Amino acid sequence: MFEIRFTLNSLAAVILAVNCMLVSPTTSMAEEEQPLIDLLQSDAPKAQKAITCKKLAVWGTAKAVPSLAALLPDPELTSWARIALEAIPDPAVDNALRQALEQVEGRALVGVINSIGVRRDPKAVGNLIPLTKNATAEVASVAAVALGRIGNSKATAALRQALVDGPDAIRSAVAEGCILCAEKLLANGHANEATQLYDEVRAADVPKQRMVEATRGAILARGADGIGLLVAQLKSDDPVITSIGLMAARELSGANVTKKLMAALTKVAPDRQALLILAMGDRGDTEAVPALLDTVQNGPTGVRIAALEVLQRLGNVESIPVLLSVAAGSNVEVAAAAKASLKSLPGDGVDAELIARLAHAQGADRLALIELVGLRRLDALPPLLKAVDDTNLEIRTAALIALGEVAKLDNVSILIGRVLHPAHAQDGPVALKALQAACIRMPDREASAEKLATALADAPPSAQGAILETLTAMGGKKALQTLRAAANSDDAQSQDTATRLLGSWMTVDAGPVLLELATASDGPYKVRSLRGYIRLVRQFLMPDAQRAAMCAKAWKAAQRDTERKLVLQVMQRYPSTAMLQMAVEATQISSLKKEATEVALAVAKKTNKQAEVKKMLENAQQ
């Protein structure tokens, strides 16, 4: 947390300085720096000096170092001075910080040591080594970590020795310093030396966190030879240890690492196998595909499913035979995962291969391929049309569902025919769902609605309801017009179905149609239509003025107190001045006086018009 705070402060300083540069782009650095130095040397308030230090993080040069260094002993300004000193790219800073080690103490000393570590000053190693033996554990600890950040041979040797004979109080910090040195060795290509240092930390009496960090490093430093150590972590009952093994599996690099990791699967428990397979997916290495394909055919269900999930990303056209075999298998859970993998399978030629296989497939393979055609929305109409006439119910059902996913506008009539005149009674409901899916998916819904409206005219009564339901699911202008016509027709069944469906319409566009039906002189479904209209007012987003206007129309159309109470509920739910006025007027109806008064008072409270409503109610009672 200590260093993060300074990082955030430094970021703020950069932002501030950039703003300054944008305001006065012609100002030179020297012109900007000197007034800031002068302010630090003045008797200005410390708050002002703190801001000045932040500015010097950008504008400062070696010229500002003495003035900034002079602030390091000050408990209130030491952190602000270090923000600037850490950012100034000049050796003068390092000299000043080394000198400050002899001049400051306590928290200021801890901060100076941290700054030396941030700047990785190799000349400070001789100053820092004695500080690792400081009586104050915090000072000794930050000195050890700073040595680790510097990470040269002298620092590394000192930390190695401290790891052996250093006090327990600083053992964690010394281990951290050793790990930092090992990371530097590994980054510089000295894997063997890094491995040895990581192993020394692992063998030492250090806290668990350092042990975990060193173990990760030891695995990575060994490359492919670290897989045995990685597998050992996966066998642990400690989730932290297990997670470090999985992390290393994602990071490990080197020749044949992926193959060796997959070969090690059988050495761990099934639940860890699944986790390791998922880690393989994160590696993104297609070298794992052959082993993954072997895995999906054998082993525990969870492991097979994990392999199938990874194959969604790593598989290719050559994976299709195995995946199809599994998708057609008897294990329902694994088969579903295989279909999901095939649905997302990447690579050129996958779609063409699936379509080609469908033309000659039989049995379970044919069923799986039909489902995949729908899932991937492949252009495979001929084999689907053949399948919808199959004698097998399962094949017909899958083909109809797939047809709903792949059909184009010209094919909608095929689905309409299957809805209106199903060859098998069981196909009707499936065909209806497929028709709805196809029509909703069409880019031109109005054109689809036109086809359905045309089919409605010739449809038998038993199929008209299905078409009207499809139009309702689609929505749109033509669909609404068709339901309006059905609701106003002379056919009682059409009136019943259409008014019921209009009551569940999902846009406010149905409002005028429902109001028309609610106010018709001889309509049999006036109450149903009015309730549908009130639902629109209550349920959907709209401007306050529009909602109030629709409430007024609903109130006027209502002939029973039951519906008027529904309108009052809308008034209370969406308070406004207009709603308040209507609620007050409703108090004139004796049978609704109690409910209307309660609504008026509630709306008044929400709109802060308690005084006005009191007067309005008094006037209404006169």
Coordinates of C-alpha atoms in Angstrom, one line a residue:
M1 CA 0.0 0.0 0.0
F2 CA 2.9 2.3 0.8
E3 CA 4.3 2.3 -2.7
I4 CA 0.9 2.3 -4.4
R5 CA 0.1 5.6 -2.7
F6 CA 3.2 7.2 -4.1
T7 CA 2.3 5.8 -7.6
L8 CA -1.1 7.5 -7.5
N9 CA 0.5 10.7 -6.3
S10 CA 3.0 10.6 -9.1
L11 CA 0.1 10.0 -11.6
A12 CA -1.7 13.1 -10.2
A13 CA 1.5 15.1 -10.6
V14 CA 1.8 14.0 -14.3
I15 CA -1.8 15.0 -15.0
L16 CA -1.3 18.4 -13.3
A17 CA 1.9 19.0 -15.2
V18 CA 0.4 18.1 -18.5
N19 CA -2.4 20.6 -17.8
C20 CA 0.2 23.2 -17.1
M21 CA 2.0 22.5 -20.4
L22 CA -1.3 22.7 -22.3
V23 CA -1.9 26.1 -20.8
S24 CA 1.5 27.6 -21.5
P25 CA 3.2 25.4 -24.1
T26 CA 5.9 27.9 -24.8
T27 CA 7.3 28.0 -21.2
S28 CA 10.7 26.4 -21.0
M29 CA 11.5 23.9 -18.3
A30 CA 14.1 26.2 -16.7
E31 CA 11.6 29.0 -16.5
E32 CA 9.1 26.7 -14.9
E33 CA 11.5 25.1 -12.5
Q34 CA 13.2 28.0 -10.8
P35 CA 10.1 29.6 -9.2
L36 CA 9.2 26.2 -7.8
I37 CA 12.7 25.9 -6.2
D38 CA 12.4 29.4 -4.8
L39 CA 9.1 28.4 -3.2
L40 CA 10.6 25.3 -1.6
Q41 CA 13.3 27.5 -0.1
S42 CA 10.8 30.1 1.2
D43 CA 8.6 30.2 4.3
A44 CA 5.5 29.2 2.2
P45 CA 3.0 27.0 3.9
K46 CA 3.8 23.3 3.8
A47 CA 0.6 22.5 1.9
Q48 CA 1.9 24.8 -0.9
K49 CA 5.3 23.2 -0.8
A50 CA 3.7 19.7 -1.1
I51 CA 1.9 20.8 -4.4
T52 CA 5.2 22.3 -5.6
C53 CA 6.9 18.9 -5.0
K54 CA 4.3 17.3 -7.3
K55 CA 5.0 19.8 -10.0
L56 CA 8.8 19.2 -9.7
A57 CA 8.1 15.5 -10.4
V58 CA 7.7 16.7 -14.0
W59 CA 9.6 19.9 -14.2
G60 CA 12.4 19.1 -11.9
T61 CA 16.1 18.6 -12.8
A62 CA 19.3 18.1 -10.9
K63 CA 19.0 21.8 -10.0
A64 CA 16.0 21.0 -7.8
V65 CA 17.6 18.1 -6.0
P66 CA 19.2 20.0 -3.1
S67 CA 16.0 21.8 -2.2
L68 CA 14.0 18.6 -2.4
A69 CA 16.6 16.6 -0.4
A70 CA 16.4 19.2 2.3
L71 CA 12.8 18.3 2.9
L72 CA 13.4 14.6 3.5
P73 CA 13.8 14.9 7.3
D74 CA 10.5 16.8 7.5
P75 CA 7.8 14.3 8.6
E76 CA 5.1 16.2 6.7
L77 CA 7.0 16.8 3.5
T78 CA 9.3 13.8 3.2
S79 CA 6.8 11.7 1.1
W80 CA 6.1 14.7 -1.2
A81 CA 9.8 15.3 -1.7
R82 CA 10.4 11.7 -2.6
I83 CA 7.7 11.8 -5.3
A84 CA 9.7 14.4 -7.1
L85 CA 13.1 12.8 -6.4
E86 CA 12.0 9.3 -7.7
A87 CA 10.9 10.9 -11.0
I88 CA 14.0 13.1 -11.7
P89 CA 16.3 11.2 -14.1
D90 CA 19.7 12.4 -12.8
P91 CA 22.4 10.7 -10.7
A92 CA 22.3 13.6 -8.3
V93 CA 19.1 12.1 -6.9
D94 CA 20.8 8.8 -6.1
N95 CA 23.7 10.7 -4.3
A96 CA 21.2 12.7 -2.3
L97 CA 19.2 9.6 -1.2
R98 CA 22.3 7.8 -0.2
Q99 CA 23.4 10.8 1.9
A100 CA 19.9 11.0 3.4
L101 CA 20.3 7.5 4.9
E102 CA 22.6 9.1 7.5
Q103 CA 20.4 12.1 8.1
V104 CA 16.9 10.7 8.6
E105 CA 15.3 8.2 10.9
G106 CA 12.0 6.5 11.6
R107 CA 9.3 6.7 8.9
A108 CA 11.4 9.1 6.9
L109 CA 14.3 6.5 6.7
V110 CA 11.9 3.8 5.6
G111 CA 10.7 6.1 2.8
V112 CA 14.2 6.9 1.6
I113 CA 15.1 3.2 1.5
N114 CA 12.0 2.5 -0.5
S115 CA 12.9 5.3 -3.0
I116 CA 16.4 3.9 -3.4
G117 CA 14.8 0.5 -4.2
V118 CA 12.4 2.2 -6.7
R119 CA 15.4 3.8 -8.5
R120 CA 17.5 0.5 -8.2
D121 CA 20.7 2.4 -7.4
P122 CA 23.5 -0.2 -7.4
K123 CA 25.9 2.2 -5.6
A124 CA 23.5 2.0 -2.6
V125 CA 24.1 -1.7 -2.0
G126 CA 26.9 -1.1 0.4
N127 CA 24.7 1.3 2.4
L128 CA 21.7 -1.0 2.5
I129 CA 23.4 -4.2 3.6
P130 CA 24.2 -2.9 7.1
L131 CA 20.6 -1.6 7.4
T132 CA 19.3 -5.2 7.0
K133 CA 20.7 -5.6 10.6
N134 CA 19.0 -2.5 11.9
A135 CA 17.3 -3.0 15.3
T136 CA 14.0 -1.7 13.8
A137 CA 12.4 -4.6 11.9
E138 CA 10.6 -2.3 9.5
V139 CA 13.8 -0.6 8.5
A140 CA 15.6 -3.9 8.1
S141 CA 12.8 -5.3 6.0
V142 CA 12.5 -2.5 3.5
A143 CA 16.3 -2.6 3.2
A144 CA 16.1 -6.2 2.2
V145 CA 13.4 -5.6 -0.4
A146 CA 15.3 -2.7 -1.8
L147 CA 18.3 -4.9 -2.2
G148 CA 16.1 -7.3 -4.1
R149 CA 15.0 -4.6 -6.4
I150 CA 18.6 -3.7 -7.2
G151 CA 19.3 -7.4 -7.6
N152 CA 23.0 -7.3 -8.5
S153 CA 25.5 -10.0 -7.5
K154 CA 26.5 -8.2 -4.2
A155 CA 22.9 -7.6 -3.2
T156 CA 22.0 -11.3 -4.0
A157 CA 24.8 -12.6 -2.0
A158 CA 23.9 -10.5 1.0
L159 CA 20.3 -11.6 0.8
R160 CA 21.2 -15.3 0.5
Q161 CA 23.2 -15.0 3.7
A162 CA 20.4 -13.2 5.5
L163 CA 18.0 -16.0 4.4
V164 CA 20.2 -18.4 6.4
D165 CA 21.2 -16.4 9.5
G166 CA 18.9 -13.3 9.5
P167 CA 16.4 -12.7 12.3
D168 CA 13.0 -14.2 12.0
A169 CA 11.4 -10.8 12.1
I170 CA 12.7 -9.9 8.6
R171 CA 12.7 -13.4 7.1
S172 CA 9.7 -12.7 4.9
A173 CA 11.2 -9.5 3.5
V174 CA 14.6 -11.2 2.9
A175 CA 12.7 -14.0 1.0
E176 CA 10.9 -11.3 -1.0
G177 CA 14.2 -9.7 -1.9
C178 CA 15.7 -13.1 -2.9
I179 CA 12.7 -13.7 -5.2
L180 CA 13.1 -10.3 -6.8
C181 CA 16.8 -11.2 -7.4
A182 CA 15.8 -14.5 -8.9
E183 CA 13.3 -12.9 -11.2
K184 CA 16.0 -10.6 -12.5
L185 CA 18.3 -13.5 -13.1
L186 CA 15.6 -15.3 -15.0
A187 CA 14.8 -12.3 -17.1
N188 CA 18.5 -11.9 -18.0
G189 CA 18.7 -15.5 -19.2
H190 CA 20.3 -17.1 -16.1
A191 CA 17.7 -19.8 -15.5
N192 CA 20.0 -22.1 -13.6
E193 CA 21.1 -19.5 -11.1
A194 CA 17.4 -18.3 -10.7
T195 CA 16.3 -21.9 -10.1
Q196 CA 18.9 -22.4 -7.4
L197 CA 17.8 -19.2 -5.6
Y198 CA 14.1 -20.0 -5.8
D199 CA 14.9 -23.4 -4.4
E200 CA 16.8 -21.8 -1.5
V201 CA 13.8 -19.8 -0.6
R202 CA 11.6 -22.9 -0.8
A203 CA 13.9 -24.7 1.5
A204 CA 14.0 -21.9 4.1
D205 CA 11.7 -21.3 7.0
V206 CA 9.6 -18.6 5.3
P207 CA 5.9 -17.6 5.3
K208 CA 3.5 -19.4 3.1
Q209 CA 3.1 -16.5 0.7
R210 CA 6.9 -16.4 0.0
M211 CA 6.9 -20.2 -0.4
V212 CA 4.1 -19.9 -3.0
E213 CA 5.9 -17.2 -4.9
A214 CA 9.2 -19.1 -4.9
T215 CA 7.5 -22.3 -6.1
R216 CA 5.9 -20.5 -9.0
G217 CA 9.3 -19.0 -9.9
A218 CA 11.0 -22.4 -9.5
I219 CA 8.6 -24.0 -12.0
L220 CA 8.9 -21.3 -14.6
A221 CA 12.7 -21.2 -14.3
R222 CA 12.9 -24.9 -15.0
G223 CA 10.8 -24.7 -18.2
A224 CA 9.6 -28.1 -19.4
D225 CA 11.6 -29.7 -16.6
G226 CA 9.4 -27.9 -14.1
I227 CA 6.3 -29.9 -14.9
G228 CA 7.0 -32.5 -12.2
L229 CA 7.1 -29.7 -9.6
L230 CA 3.9 -28.2 -11.1
V231 CA 2.1 -31.5 -10.9
A232 CA 3.1 -31.8 -7.3
Q233 CA 1.3 -28.5 -6.5
L234 CA -1.8 -29.8 -8.2
K235 CA -1.9 -32.7 -5.8
S236 CA -2.0 -30.5 -2.8
D237 CA -5.2 -30.1 -0.7
D238 CA -4.4 -26.5 -0.2
P239 CA -6.3 -24.4 -2.8
V240 CA -3.6 -21.7 -2.7
I241 CA -0.9 -24.2 -3.6
T242 CA -3.1 -25.7 -6.3
S243 CA -3.8 -22.3 -7.8
I244 CA -0.1 -21.5 -8.1
G245 CA 0.3 -24.7 -10.0
L246 CA -2.5 -23.8 -12.4
M247 CA -1.0 -20.3 -12.8
A248 CA 2.3 -21.7 -13.7
A249 CA 0.7 -24.0 -16.2
R250 CA -0.6 -21.0 -18.0
E251 CA 2.7 -19.2 -17.9
L252 CA 5.2 -22.0 -18.5
S253 CA 7.1 -21.7 -21.8
G254 CA 9.5 -23.8 -23.7
A255 CA 9.6 -26.6 -26.3
N256 CA 7.0 -29.3 -25.9
V257 CA 5.6 -27.9 -22.7
T258 CA 2.0 -28.3 -23.8
K259 CA 2.5 -31.9 -24.8
K260 CA 4.2 -32.7 -21.5
L261 CA 1.5 -31.0 -19.5
M262 CA -1.2 -33.0 -21.3
A263 CA 0.8 -36.2 -20.8
A264 CA 0.9 -35.4 -17.0
L265 CA -3.0 -35.3 -16.8
T266 CA -3.3 -38.8 -15.5
K267 CA -1.0 -38.1 -12.6
V268 CA -3.5 -35.9 -10.8
A269 CA -7.1 -36.3 -9.6
P270 CA -10.0 -35.9 -12.1
D271 CA -11.1 -32.5 -10.6
R272 CA -7.5 -31.2 -11.0
Q273 CA -7.4 -32.7 -14.5
A274 CA -10.3 -30.6 -15.5
L275 CA -8.7 -27.5 -14.1
L276 CA -5.4 -28.2 -15.9
I277 CA -7.3 -28.7 -19.2
L278 CA -8.9 -25.3 -18.8
A279 CA -5.5 -23.9 -18.2
M280 CA -4.4 -25.4 -21.5
G281 CA -7.2 -23.5 -23.2
D282 CA -5.8 -20.3 -21.8
R283 CA -2.4 -21.1 -23.2
G284 CA -4.1 -21.1 -26.6
D285 CA -1.7 -23.8 -27.9
T286 CA -3.2 -26.0 -30.6
E287 CA -0.5 -28.6 -29.8
A288 CA -2.9 -29.8 -27.1
V289 CA -5.6 -30.7 -29.6
P290 CA -4.7 -34.4 -30.2
A291 CA -4.5 -35.1 -26.5
L292 CA -7.8 -33.2 -25.9
L293 CA -9.5 -35.3 -28.5
D294 CA -8.3 -38.5 -26.8
T295 CA -9.6 -37.1 -23.5
V296 CA -13.1 -36.4 -24.7
Q297 CA -13.6 -40.0 -25.6
N298 CA -12.6 -41.5 -22.3
G299 CA -12.4 -40.6 -18.6
P300 CA -14.7 -39.0 -16.1
T301 CA -17.5 -36.8 -17.3
G302 CA -16.1 -33.5 -15.8
V303 CA -12.7 -34.0 -17.5
R304 CA -14.4 -34.8 -20.8
I305 CA -16.6 -31.7 -20.6
A306 CA -13.5 -29.5 -19.7
A307 CA -11.7 -30.8 -22.8
L308 CA -14.7 -30.1 -25.0
E309 CA -14.9 -26.6 -23.6
V310 CA -11.3 -26.0 -24.6
L311 CA -11.9 -27.5 -28.0
Q312 CA -14.4 -24.8 -28.7
R313 CA -11.4 -22.5 -29.0
L314 CA -8.5 -24.7 -30.1
G315 CA -10.3 -27.3 -32.3
N316 CA -10.5 -27.3 -36.1
V317 CA -12.1 -29.2 -39.0
E318 CA -10.0 -32.3 -38.2
S319 CA -11.7 -32.4 -34.8
I320 CA -15.1 -33.0 -36.3
P321 CA -15.2 -36.9 -36.5
V322 CA -14.4 -37.3 -32.8
L323 CA -16.7 -34.5 -31.7
L324 CA -19.5 -35.9 -33.7
S325 CA -19.0 -39.3 -32.3
V326 CA -19.2 -37.9 -28.8
A327 CA -22.2 -35.7 -29.6
A328 CA -24.1 -38.7 -30.8
G329 CA -23.1 -40.7 -27.6
S330 CA -25.3 -41.9 -24.8
N331 CA -23.9 -39.6 -22.1
V332 CA -26.4 -36.7 -22.3
E333 CA -24.2 -34.2 -20.4
V334 CA -21.1 -34.9 -22.5
A335 CA -23.1 -35.0 -25.7
A336 CA -24.5 -31.5 -25.0
A337 CA -20.9 -30.3 -24.3
A338 CA -19.8 -31.8 -27.6
K339 CA -22.6 -30.1 -29.5
A340 CA -21.6 -26.8 -27.8
S341 CA -18.0 -27.3 -29.0
L342 CA -19.1 -28.1 -32.5
K343 CA -21.4 -25.1 -32.5
S344 CA -18.4 -22.8 -31.8
L345 CA -15.7 -24.8 -33.6
P346 CA -13.4 -22.4 -35.4
G347 CA -11.4 -22.9 -38.6
D348 CA -11.9 -22.9 -42.3
G349 CA -13.9 -25.7 -43.8
V350 CA -15.9 -26.6 -40.7
D351 CA -19.2 -25.5 -42.1
A352 CA -18.7 -27.2 -45.4
E353 CA -17.6 -30.4 -43.7
L354 CA -20.7 -30.5 -41.5
I355 CA -23.0 -29.9 -44.4
A356 CA -21.3 -32.6 -46.5
R357 CA -21.6 -35.1 -43.7
L358 CA -25.3 -34.4 -43.2
A359 CA -26.1 -35.5 -46.8
H360 CA -25.1 -39.1 -45.9
A361 CA -25.4 -39.3 -42.2
Q362 CA -27.7 -41.8 -40.5
G363 CA -29.0 -42.4 -37.0
A364 CA -27.6 -40.4 -34.1
D365 CA -25.0 -38.7 -36.3
R366 CA -27.7 -37.4 -38.5
L367 CA -29.7 -36.1 -35.6
A368 CA -26.6 -34.3 -34.2
L369 CA -25.7 -32.8 -37.5
I370 CA -29.3 -31.5 -38.0
E371 CA -29.1 -29.8 -34.6
L372 CA -25.7 -28.3 -35.5
V373 CA -27.0 -26.9 -38.8
G374 CA -29.5 -25.0 -36.8
L375 CA -27.0 -24.0 -34.1
R376 CA -24.5 -22.7 -36.6
R377 CA -27.2 -21.4 -39.0
L378 CA -25.8 -23.1 -42.0
D379 CA -27.2 -22.9 -45.5
A380 CA -28.3 -26.5 -45.7
L381 CA -32.0 -26.3 -46.7
P382 CA -32.2 -29.4 -49.0
P383 CA -31.2 -32.0 -46.3
L384 CA -33.4 -30.2 -43.8
L385 CA -36.5 -30.3 -46.1
K386 CA -35.9 -34.0 -46.5
A387 CA -35.6 -34.5 -42.8
V388 CA -38.9 -32.7 -41.9
D389 CA -40.7 -35.5 -43.8
D390 CA -38.7 -38.3 -42.0
T391 CA -40.7 -41.1 -40.3
N392 CA -38.7 -40.6 -37.1
L393 CA -40.3 -38.0 -34.8
E394 CA -37.0 -37.0 -33.2
I395 CA -35.5 -36.3 -36.7
R396 CA -38.5 -34.3 -37.8
T397 CA -38.5 -32.3 -34.6
A398 CA -34.8 -31.4 -34.9
A399 CA -35.2 -30.5 -38.6
L400 CA -38.1 -28.2 -37.9
I401 CA -36.2 -26.4 -35.1
A402 CA -33.2 -26.1 -37.4
L403 CA -35.3 -24.8 -40.2
G404 CA -36.6 -22.1 -37.9
E405 CA -33.0 -21.0 -37.4
V406 CA -31.8 -21.1 -41.1
A407 CA -34.9 -20.3 -43.1
K408 CA -34.9 -17.2 -45.3
L409 CA -37.9 -15.1 -46.2
D410 CA -38.6 -17.2 -49.2
N411 CA -38.8 -20.3 -47.0
V412 CA -41.3 -18.9 -44.5
S413 CA -44.2 -20.3 -46.5
I414 CA -42.7 -23.8 -45.9
L415 CA -43.0 -23.4 -42.2
I416 CA -46.5 -21.8 -42.5
G417 CA -47.6 -24.9 -44.4
R418 CA -46.2 -27.1 -41.6
V419 CA -48.2 -25.1 -39.1
L420 CA -51.4 -25.0 -41.0
H421 CA -51.3 -28.6 -42.3
P422 CA -48.9 -30.7 -40.3
A423 CA -48.4 -34.2 -41.6
H424 CA -48.2 -35.4 -38.1
A425 CA -50.1 -34.0 -35.1
Q426 CA -47.0 -33.9 -33.0
D427 CA -45.3 -31.6 -35.5
G428 CA -47.7 -28.7 -35.2
P429 CA -46.5 -27.1 -32.0
V430 CA -42.8 -27.6 -33.0
A431 CA -43.5 -26.0 -36.4
L432 CA -45.2 -23.1 -34.7
K433 CA -42.1 -22.4 -32.5
A434 CA -39.9 -22.7 -35.6
L435 CA -42.1 -20.3 -37.5
Q436 CA -42.0 -17.8 -34.7
A437 CA -38.2 -18.1 -34.4
A438 CA -37.8 -17.6 -38.2
C439 CA -40.1 -14.7 -38.5
I440 CA -38.6 -12.9 -35.4
R441 CA -35.1 -13.4 -36.9
M442 CA -36.0 -12.0 -40.3
P443 CA -34.3 -8.7 -41.2
D444 CA -37.6 -7.6 -42.8
R445 CA -40.2 -8.5 -40.3
E446 CA -42.9 -6.5 -42.1
A447 CA -42.4 -8.8 -45.2
S448 CA -42.7 -11.8 -43.0
A449 CA -45.8 -10.4 -41.4
E450 CA -47.3 -9.9 -44.8
K451 CA -46.8 -13.6 -45.6
L452 CA -48.5 -14.6 -42.4
A453 CA -51.4 -12.2 -42.9
T454 CA -52.0 -13.7 -46.4
A455 CA -51.9 -17.2 -45.0
L456 CA -54.3 -16.2 -42.2
A457 CA -57.1 -15.6 -44.8
D458 CA -56.9 -19.2 -46.0
A459 CA -56.1 -20.9 -42.8
P460 CA -58.6 -23.2 -41.1
P461 CA -60.0 -22.0 -37.7
S462 CA -57.8 -24.5 -35.9
A463 CA -54.6 -22.8 -37.3
Q464 CA -55.6 -19.1 -37.2
G465 CA -54.8 -18.8 -33.5
A466 CA -51.2 -20.1 -34.2
I467 CA -50.7 -17.5 -36.9
L468 CA -52.0 -14.7 -34.7
E469 CA -49.7 -15.9 -31.9
T470 CA -46.7 -15.7 -34.3
L471 CA -47.6 -12.2 -35.4
T472 CA -47.8 -11.2 -31.7
A473 CA -44.4 -12.6 -31.0
M474 CA -43.0 -10.6 -34.0
G475 CA -44.7 -7.3 -33.4
G476 CA -44.6 -4.5 -35.9
K477 CA -47.1 -2.4 -37.9
K478 CA -48.4 -5.2 -40.2
A479 CA -48.8 -7.6 -37.4
L480 CA -50.7 -5.1 -35.3
Q481 CA -53.0 -4.3 -38.3
T482 CA -53.7 -8.0 -38.8
L483 CA -54.7 -8.5 -35.1
R484 CA -56.9 -5.4 -35.2
A485 CA -58.7 -6.8 -38.2
A486 CA -59.2 -10.2 -36.4
A487 CA -60.4 -8.5 -33.3
N488 CA -63.0 -6.5 -35.3
S489 CA -64.1 -9.5 -37.5
D490 CA -67.4 -11.4 -37.2
D491 CA -65.7 -14.6 -36.1
A492 CA -66.0 -15.1 -32.3
Q493 CA -62.9 -17.2 -32.0
S494 CA -60.8 -14.7 -33.9
Q495 CA -62.2 -11.9 -31.7
D496 CA -61.4 -13.8 -28.5
T497 CA -57.8 -14.8 -29.6
A498 CA -56.9 -11.4 -31.1
T499 CA -58.1 -9.3 -28.1
R500 CA -56.3 -11.7 -25.7
L501 CA -53.1 -11.4 -27.7
L502 CA -53.4 -7.6 -28.0
G503 CA -53.6 -7.5 -24.2
S504 CA -50.1 -8.8 -24.1
W505 CA -48.6 -6.7 -26.9
M506 CA -45.1 -5.5 -26.0
T507 CA -45.2 -1.9 -27.4
V508 CA -47.3 1.1 -26.8
D509 CA -48.3 1.0 -30.5
A510 CA -51.2 -1.2 -29.5
G511 CA -52.8 1.6 -27.4
P512 CA -55.1 3.1 -30.1
V513 CA -56.3 -0.4 -31.2
L514 CA -57.1 -1.4 -27.7
L515 CA -58.8 1.9 -26.9
E516 CA -60.9 1.5 -30.1
L517 CA -62.0 -2.0 -29.0
A518 CA -62.7 -0.8 -25.5
T519 CA -65.0 2.0 -26.6
A520 CA -66.8 0.1 -29.4
S521 CA -70.5 0.2 -29.0
D522 CA -71.1 -3.6 -29.3
G523 CA -67.7 -5.2 -28.7
P524 CA -67.9 -8.4 -26.6
Y525 CA -64.4 -7.8 -25.2
K526 CA -64.5 -4.2 -24.1
V527 CA -63.4 -4.8 -20.6
R528 CA -60.5 -7.1 -21.7
S529 CA -59.4 -4.5 -24.2
L530 CA -59.6 -1.7 -21.6
R531 CA -57.5 -3.7 -19.2
G532 CA -54.9 -4.3 -21.9
Y533 CA -54.8 -0.6 -22.6
I534 CA -54.3 0.2 -18.9
R535 CA -51.5 -2.3 -18.8
L536 CA -49.7 -0.4 -21.5
V537 CA -50.1 2.8 -19.5
R538 CA -48.8 1.2 -16.3
Q539 CA -46.0 -1.0 -17.7
F540 CA -44.1 0.9 -20.5
L541 CA -41.8 3.9 -20.6
M542 CA -43.3 7.0 -22.1
P543 CA -43.3 10.8 -21.6
D544 CA -45.3 12.0 -18.6
A545 CA -47.7 14.0 -20.8
Q546 CA -48.4 10.9 -22.9
R547 CA -49.1 8.8 -19.9
A548 CA -51.4 11.4 -18.4
A549 CA -53.3 11.7 -21.7
M550 CA -53.7 7.9 -21.9
C551 CA -54.9 7.8 -18.3
A552 CA -57.5 10.4 -19.1
K553 CA -58.7 8.3 -22.0
A554 CA -58.8 5.1 -20.0
W555 CA -60.8 6.9 -17.3
K556 CA -63.3 8.1 -19.8
A557 CA -63.6 4.7 -21.3
A558 CA -64.1 2.9 -18.0
Q559 CA -67.7 2.0 -17.1
R560 CA -66.9 0.2 -13.9
D561 CA -65.2 1.2 -10.7
T562 CA -63.0 -1.9 -11.0
E563 CA -61.2 -0.5 -14.0
R564 CA -61.2 3.1 -12.6
K565 CA -59.3 1.8 -9.5
L566 CA -56.7 0.4 -11.9
V567 CA -56.3 3.8 -13.5
L568 CA -56.0 5.4 -10.0
Q569 CA -53.1 3.0 -9.3
V570 CA -51.3 4.2 -12.4
M571 CA -51.8 7.8 -11.2
Q572 CA -50.2 7.0 -7.9
R573 CA -47.4 5.1 -9.5
Y574 CA -46.4 7.9 -11.9
P575 CA -47.1 11.1 -9.9
S576 CA -47.3 14.5 -11.8
T577 CA -49.4 17.6 -11.7
A578 CA -51.8 16.2 -14.4
M579 CA -52.2 13.0 -12.5
L580 CA -52.9 14.9 -9.3
Q581 CA -55.6 16.9 -11.0
M582 CA -57.3 13.8 -12.3
A583 CA -57.2 12.1 -8.9
V584 CA -58.8 15.1 -7.2
E585 CA -61.5 15.2 -9.8
A586 CA -62.1 11.4 -9.2
T587 CA -63.0 12.2 -5.5
Q588 CA -66.3 13.5 -6.9
I589 CA -67.4 10.0 -7.6
S590 CA -68.9 8.8 -4.3
S591 CA -68.1 5.2 -4.7
L592 CA -64.4 6.1 -5.3
K593 CA -64.0 9.0 -2.9
K594 CA -61.9 7.1 -0.4
E595 CA -59.5 5.5 -2.9
A596 CA -59.2 8.7 -5.0
T597 CA -58.5 10.8 -1.9
E598 CA -55.8 8.5 -0.8
V599 CA -54.2 8.6 -4.3
A600 CA -54.4 12.4 -4.5
L601 CA -52.7 12.7 -1.1
A602 CA -50.0 10.2 -2.1
V603 CA -49.4 12.0 -5.4
A604 CA -49.3 15.4 -3.6
K605 CA -46.7 14.1 -1.2
K606 CA -44.5 12.9 -4.0
T607 CA -44.8 16.1 -6.0
N608 CA -44.5 18.4 -2.9
K609 CA -48.0 19.9 -3.5
Q610 CA -49.6 19.1 -0.2
A611 CA -50.9 22.6 0.3
E612 CA -52.3 22.8 -3.3
V613 CA -54.1 19.5 -3.0
K614 CA -55.7 20.4 0.3
K615 CA -57.2 23.5 -1.4
M616 CA -58.2 21.5 -4.5
L617 CA -60.0 18.9 -2.3
E618 CA -61.8 21.6 -0.4
N619 CA -63.0 23.2 -3.6
A620 CA -64.1 19.8 -5.0
Q621 CA -66.2 19.2 -1.9
Q622 CA -68.0 22.6 -2.2

